[in-house]
Short mmCIF file of C-alpha atoms in Angstrom, two decimals:
data_model
loop_
_atom_site.label_atom_id
_atom_site.label_comp_id
_atom_site.label_asym_id
_atom_site.label_seq_id
_atom_site.Cartn_x
_atom_site.Cartn_y
_atom_site.Cartn_z
CA MET A 1 5.76 -6.46 2.41
CA TYR A 2 6.13 -2.68 0.97
CA HIS A 3 7.76 -0.40 -1.56
CA GLY A 4 7.89 2.24 -2.43
CA TRP A 5 6.95 2.48 -5.76
CA ASN A 6 10.02 5.21 -6.30
CA ASP A 7 13.12 3.68 -4.09
CA ARG A 8 16.37 4.47 -6.22
CA ARG A 9 18.27 1.74 -3.59
CA LEU A 10 16.52 -1.29 -4.44
CA PRO A 11 13.99 -1.62 -7.16
CA PRO A 12 10.74 -2.05 -6.66
CA VAL A 13 9.97 -5.02 -9.59
CA ASN A 14 12.20 -7.38 -7.53
CA THR A 15 10.33 -7.14 -4.78
CA ILE A 16 7.26 -7.43 -7.36
CA ASN A 17 9.08 -10.31 -8.58
CA TYR A 18 9.81 -12.19 -5.27
CA PHE A 19 6.04 -12.09 -4.60
CA ASN A 20 4.93 -13.28 -7.78
CA SER A 21 7.72 -16.12 -7.65
CA VAL A 22 6.14 -17.07 -3.93
CA LEU A 23 3.04 -17.12 -5.25
CA ALA A 24 3.93 -19.30 -8.00
CA ARG A 25 5.46 -21.44 -6.64
CA MET A 26 3.20 -21.72 -2.99
CA GLY A 27 -0.53 -21.02 -4.60
CA GLN A 28 -2.08 -17.82 -4.59
CA ARG A 29 -4.24 -19.63 -1.83
CA GLN A 30 -1.81 -20.48 0.17
CA ALA A 31 0.19 -17.25 0.16
CA GLY A 32 -2.11 -15.18 0.72
CA SER A 33 -2.73 -17.22 3.13
CA PHE A 34 0.19 -14.94 5.24
CA MET A 35 1.82 -12.51 2.56
CA ARG A 36 0.50 -9.38 1.01
CA LEU A 37 2.35 -6.67 -0.95
CA PHE A 38 1.07 -3.21 -0.46
CA MET A 39 2.99 -1.16 -3.65
CA ALA A 40 3.31 3.11 -1.77
CA PRO A 41 3.46 5.47 -4.88
CA GLY A 42 5.21 8.11 -4.39
CA VAL A 43 7.08 6.99 -1.87
CA GLN A 44 11.45 6.65 -1.49
CA HIS A 45 13.43 3.16 -0.14
CA CYS A 46 11.02 3.36 3.80
CA ALA A 47 10.10 6.51 3.36
CA GLY A 48 10.31 10.36 2.14
CA GLY A 49 9.07 11.39 -1.97
CA PRO A 50 5.78 13.13 -2.36
CA GLY A 51 3.87 10.22 -1.93
CA PRO A 52 2.03 9.46 1.41
CA ASP A 53 5.38 7.81 3.20
CA THR A 54 3.79 7.20 6.56
CA PHE A 55 1.79 4.81 7.75
CA GLY A 56 3.37 2.89 10.71
CA GLN A 57 6.59 1.63 8.60
CA MET A 58 9.33 3.86 11.12
CA VAL A 59 6.61 7.44 12.30
CA THR A 60 4.63 7.05 14.21
CA PRO A 61 1.41 7.34 11.94
CA ALA A 62 -1.77 10.50 12.48
CA GLN A 63 -3.69 7.98 13.54
CA SER A 64 -2.61 3.81 15.82
CA ASP A 65 -5.00 1.75 14.11
CA PRO A 66 -4.81 -0.94 11.94
CA GLN A 67 -6.17 0.92 8.92
CA HIS A 68 -3.41 3.08 9.44
CA ASP A 69 -0.58 0.96 10.97
CA LEU A 70 0.74 -1.85 8.96
CA THR A 71 2.45 -3.63 11.47
CA LEU A 72 -1.12 -3.02 13.84
CA ALA A 73 -2.98 -4.46 10.56
CA LEU A 74 0.03 -7.11 11.04
CA GLU A 75 0.02 -8.27 14.20
CA ARG A 76 -3.49 -8.08 13.99
CA TRP A 77 -3.58 -10.20 11.10
CA VAL A 78 -1.42 -12.93 13.80
CA GLU A 79 -3.47 -12.50 16.64
CA GLN A 80 -7.79 -11.55 14.61
CA GLY A 81 -7.47 -13.67 11.29
CA ILE A 82 -8.15 -10.08 10.04
CA ALA A 83 -6.14 -9.79 6.78
CA PRO A 84 -5.32 -6.21 5.67
CA ASP A 85 -7.42 -5.06 3.07
CA GLN A 86 -5.82 -2.13 2.78
CA VAL A 87 -3.61 0.54 4.86
CA ILE A 88 -4.67 4.21 4.89
CA ALA A 89 -1.02 6.39 4.38
CA THR A 90 -0.32 9.87 4.82
CA LYS A 91 1.64 12.77 3.58
CA ARG A 92 2.37 14.97 6.81
CA SER A 93 3.80 18.52 7.72
CA GLY A 94 3.77 20.82 10.08
CA GLY A 95 1.67 18.16 12.15
CA LYS A 96 -1.42 18.18 10.10
CA THR A 97 -2.43 16.08 7.08
CA GLN A 98 -1.89 17.02 3.93
CA ARG A 99 -2.90 13.77 1.40
CA SER A 100 -3.37 10.48 2.00
CA ARG A 101 -3.94 7.86 -0.07
CA PRO A 102 -5.56 4.21 0.49
CA LEU A 103 -2.09 1.25 -0.14
CA CYS A 104 -4.26 -1.81 -1.57
CA PRO A 105 -2.81 -5.36 -1.32
CA TYR A 106 -0.88 -5.38 -4.97
CA PRO A 107 -1.93 -5.69 -8.00
CA GLN A 108 -5.13 -4.01 -6.53
CA VAL A 109 -3.63 -0.23 -6.85
CA ALA A 110 -6.00 2.52 -5.36
CA GLY A 111 -8.35 3.99 -7.89
CA TYR A 112 -10.66 7.39 -7.88
CA LYS A 113 -14.22 6.54 -6.94
CA GLY A 114 -14.81 10.64 -9.54
CA THR A 115 -16.14 12.81 -7.12
CA GLY A 116 -14.50 14.95 -3.20
CA SER A 117 -10.50 15.91 -3.24
CA THR A 118 -7.94 13.83 -5.13
CA ASP A 119 -5.91 14.01 -1.67
CA ASP A 120 -8.57 12.28 0.59
CA ALA A 121 -7.96 8.43 0.55
CA ALA A 122 -12.28 8.19 1.33
CA ASN A 123 -12.61 8.79 -2.46
CA PHE A 124 -10.96 5.96 -3.39
CA LYS A 125 -11.00 2.34 -3.26
CA CYS A 126 -8.68 -1.17 -4.13
CA VAL A 127 -9.09 -1.97 -8.00
CA SER A 128 -7.52 -3.89 -9.95
CA GLU A 129 -5.44 -2.45 -12.42
CA GLN A 130 -6.74 -2.56 -15.93
CA PRO A 131 -3.71 -2.91 -19.14
CA ILE A 132 -3.40 -0.06 -20.52
CA ARG A 133 -4.84 -1.13 -24.17
CA LYS A 134 -3.34 0.23 -27.58
CA LYS A 135 -5.32 2.47 -30.24
CA LYS A 136 -5.96 0.98 -33.10
#
């Protein structure tokens, strides 16, 4: 599953709540054997928005492989048993990639490694999101 964080038609939290309810009912191990949720920052309903919005969901991505195409990643998971640990999303204009970022399995997020362009997925890794701490 995927959902854009900028979706104005369907609240993203509804998809997260559904995902969490499946985990609660089935347990992480069983649900994780067939289900992943990828949240797409800056992406509207299905596509569009300022974020990298091409990852094989509606349009053929720049690179047609399981690392860049969510549909091919799902196919590989079903046929070869290799679950997707990330999918690279791109933002394209005029046939050129402007930005790429990894989409990580929820609740992980793409964390910047600290060097290199923030428009290049190679400079990010999937990390567990840290809770925001209140200042004392």
